[in-house]
Short mmCIF file of C-alpha atoms in Angstrom, two decimals:
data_model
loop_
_atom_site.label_atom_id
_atom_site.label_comp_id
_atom_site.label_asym_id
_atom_site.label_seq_id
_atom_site.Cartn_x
_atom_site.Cartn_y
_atom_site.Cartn_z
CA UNK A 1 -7.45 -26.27 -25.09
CA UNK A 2 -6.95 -28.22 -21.83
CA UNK A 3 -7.50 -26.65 -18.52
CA UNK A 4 -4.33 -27.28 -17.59
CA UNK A 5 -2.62 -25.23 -20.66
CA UNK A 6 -5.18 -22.32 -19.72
CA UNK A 7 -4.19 -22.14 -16.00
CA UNK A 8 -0.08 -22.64 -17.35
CA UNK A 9 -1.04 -19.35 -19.22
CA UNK A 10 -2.81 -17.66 -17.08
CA UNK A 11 -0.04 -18.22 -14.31
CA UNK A 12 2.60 -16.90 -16.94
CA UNK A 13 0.77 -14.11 -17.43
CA UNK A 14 0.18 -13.35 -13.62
CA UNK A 15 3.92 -14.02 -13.23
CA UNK A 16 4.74 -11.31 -16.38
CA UNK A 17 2.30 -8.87 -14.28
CA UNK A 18 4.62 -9.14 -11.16
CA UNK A 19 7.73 -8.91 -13.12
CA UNK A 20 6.51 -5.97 -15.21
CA UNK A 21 5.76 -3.86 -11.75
CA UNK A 22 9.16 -5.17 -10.53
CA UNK A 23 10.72 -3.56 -13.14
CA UNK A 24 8.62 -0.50 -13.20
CA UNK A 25 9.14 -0.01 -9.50
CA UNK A 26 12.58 -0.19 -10.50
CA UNK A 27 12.78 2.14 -12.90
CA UNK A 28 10.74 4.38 -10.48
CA UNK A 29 13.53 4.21 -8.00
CA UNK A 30 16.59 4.89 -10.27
CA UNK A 31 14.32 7.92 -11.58
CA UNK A 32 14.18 8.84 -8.59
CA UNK A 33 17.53 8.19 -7.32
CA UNK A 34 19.04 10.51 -10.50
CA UNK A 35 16.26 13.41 -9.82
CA UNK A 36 18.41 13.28 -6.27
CA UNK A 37 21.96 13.19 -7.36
CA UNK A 38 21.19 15.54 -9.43
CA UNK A 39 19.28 18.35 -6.85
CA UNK A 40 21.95 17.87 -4.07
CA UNK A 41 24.61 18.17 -7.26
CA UNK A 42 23.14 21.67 -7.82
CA UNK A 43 23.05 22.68 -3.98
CA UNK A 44 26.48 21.74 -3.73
CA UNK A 45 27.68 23.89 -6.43
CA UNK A 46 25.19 26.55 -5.28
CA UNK A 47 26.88 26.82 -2.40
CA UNK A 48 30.32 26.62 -3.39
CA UNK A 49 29.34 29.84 -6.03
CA UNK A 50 27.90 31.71 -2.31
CA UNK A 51 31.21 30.43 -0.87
CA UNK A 52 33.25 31.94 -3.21
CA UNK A 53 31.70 35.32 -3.13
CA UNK A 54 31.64 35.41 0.75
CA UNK A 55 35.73 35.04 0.49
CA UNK A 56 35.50 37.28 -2.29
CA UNK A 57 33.87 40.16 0.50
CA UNK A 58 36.00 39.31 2.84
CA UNK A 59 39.14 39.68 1.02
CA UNK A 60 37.42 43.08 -0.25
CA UNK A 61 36.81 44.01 3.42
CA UNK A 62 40.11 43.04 5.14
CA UNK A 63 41.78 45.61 2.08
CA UNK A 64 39.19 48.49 3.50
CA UNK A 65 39.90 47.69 7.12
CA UNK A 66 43.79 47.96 6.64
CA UNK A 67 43.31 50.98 4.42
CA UNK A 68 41.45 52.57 7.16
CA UNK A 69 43.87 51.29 10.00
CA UNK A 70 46.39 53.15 8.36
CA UNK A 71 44.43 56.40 7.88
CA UNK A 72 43.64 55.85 11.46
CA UNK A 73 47.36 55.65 12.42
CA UNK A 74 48.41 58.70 9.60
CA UNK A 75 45.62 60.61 11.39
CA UNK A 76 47.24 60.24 14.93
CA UNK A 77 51.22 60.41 14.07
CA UNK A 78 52.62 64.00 15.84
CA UNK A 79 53.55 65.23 12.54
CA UNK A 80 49.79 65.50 11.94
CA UNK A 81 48.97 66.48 15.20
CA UNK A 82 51.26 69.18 14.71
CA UNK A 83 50.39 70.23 11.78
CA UNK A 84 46.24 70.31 13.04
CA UNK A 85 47.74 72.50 16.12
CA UNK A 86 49.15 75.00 13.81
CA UNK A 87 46.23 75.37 11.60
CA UNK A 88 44.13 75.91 14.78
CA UNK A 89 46.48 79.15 16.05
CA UNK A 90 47.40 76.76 19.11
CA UNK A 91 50.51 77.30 20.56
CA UNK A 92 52.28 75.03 23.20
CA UNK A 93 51.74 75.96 26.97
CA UNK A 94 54.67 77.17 28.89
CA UNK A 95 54.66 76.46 32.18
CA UNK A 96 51.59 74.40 33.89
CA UNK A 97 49.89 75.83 37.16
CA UNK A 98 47.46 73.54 38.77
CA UNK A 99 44.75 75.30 40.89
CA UNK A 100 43.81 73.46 44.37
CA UNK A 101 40.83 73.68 45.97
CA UNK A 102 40.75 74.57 49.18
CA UNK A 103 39.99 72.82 52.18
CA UNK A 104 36.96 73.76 54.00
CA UNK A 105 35.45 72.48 57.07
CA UNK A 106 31.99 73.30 57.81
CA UNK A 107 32.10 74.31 61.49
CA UNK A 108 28.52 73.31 63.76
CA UNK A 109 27.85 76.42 65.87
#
């Protein structure tokens, strides 16, 4: 064989060499590019599972906060208050006296 047919070779094979890490680096980057979609695909429905269970609690806890709003407001209707008055023996006052204190100057002898 010629020199010249070696060196057409050997460039052909240098020139496979480049074109076989081309493709390997390319390979490398849709690899990677999938391992990607596929993580922030999982966060996202991660966090649309937390979402869901956070309006989940909330709808739970705006039932228990009305529920106790309106044991609040059963708790302090007069009916109630009347009927808490009776239990105690209270009875309602009369007529209302208010005491006043007296006036007093102190006097410098």
């Amino acid at each position: 064989m010629t020199a010249y047919i070696r060196s057409k070779k050997f460039e052909e094979k240098s020139q496979n060499k480049g074109l076989a890490v081309l493709s390997l680096l390319i390979c490398c980057a849709i690899f990677c590019s999938v391992v990607f979609c596929l993580v922030q695909a999982n966060n996202l429905v991660g966090c649309s599972y937390e979402i869901r269970e956070q309006k989940e609690r909330i709808t739970v806890l705006e039932t228990e906060a009305r529920d106790l709003e309106s044991l609040v407001a059963q708790w302090r209707s007069p009916s109630n208050l009347e009927n808490l008055v009776q239990s105690l023996g209270m009875v309602e006052a009369g007529e209302i006296i208010y005491l006043e204190k007296e006036k007093m100057v102190a006097v410098k002898d």
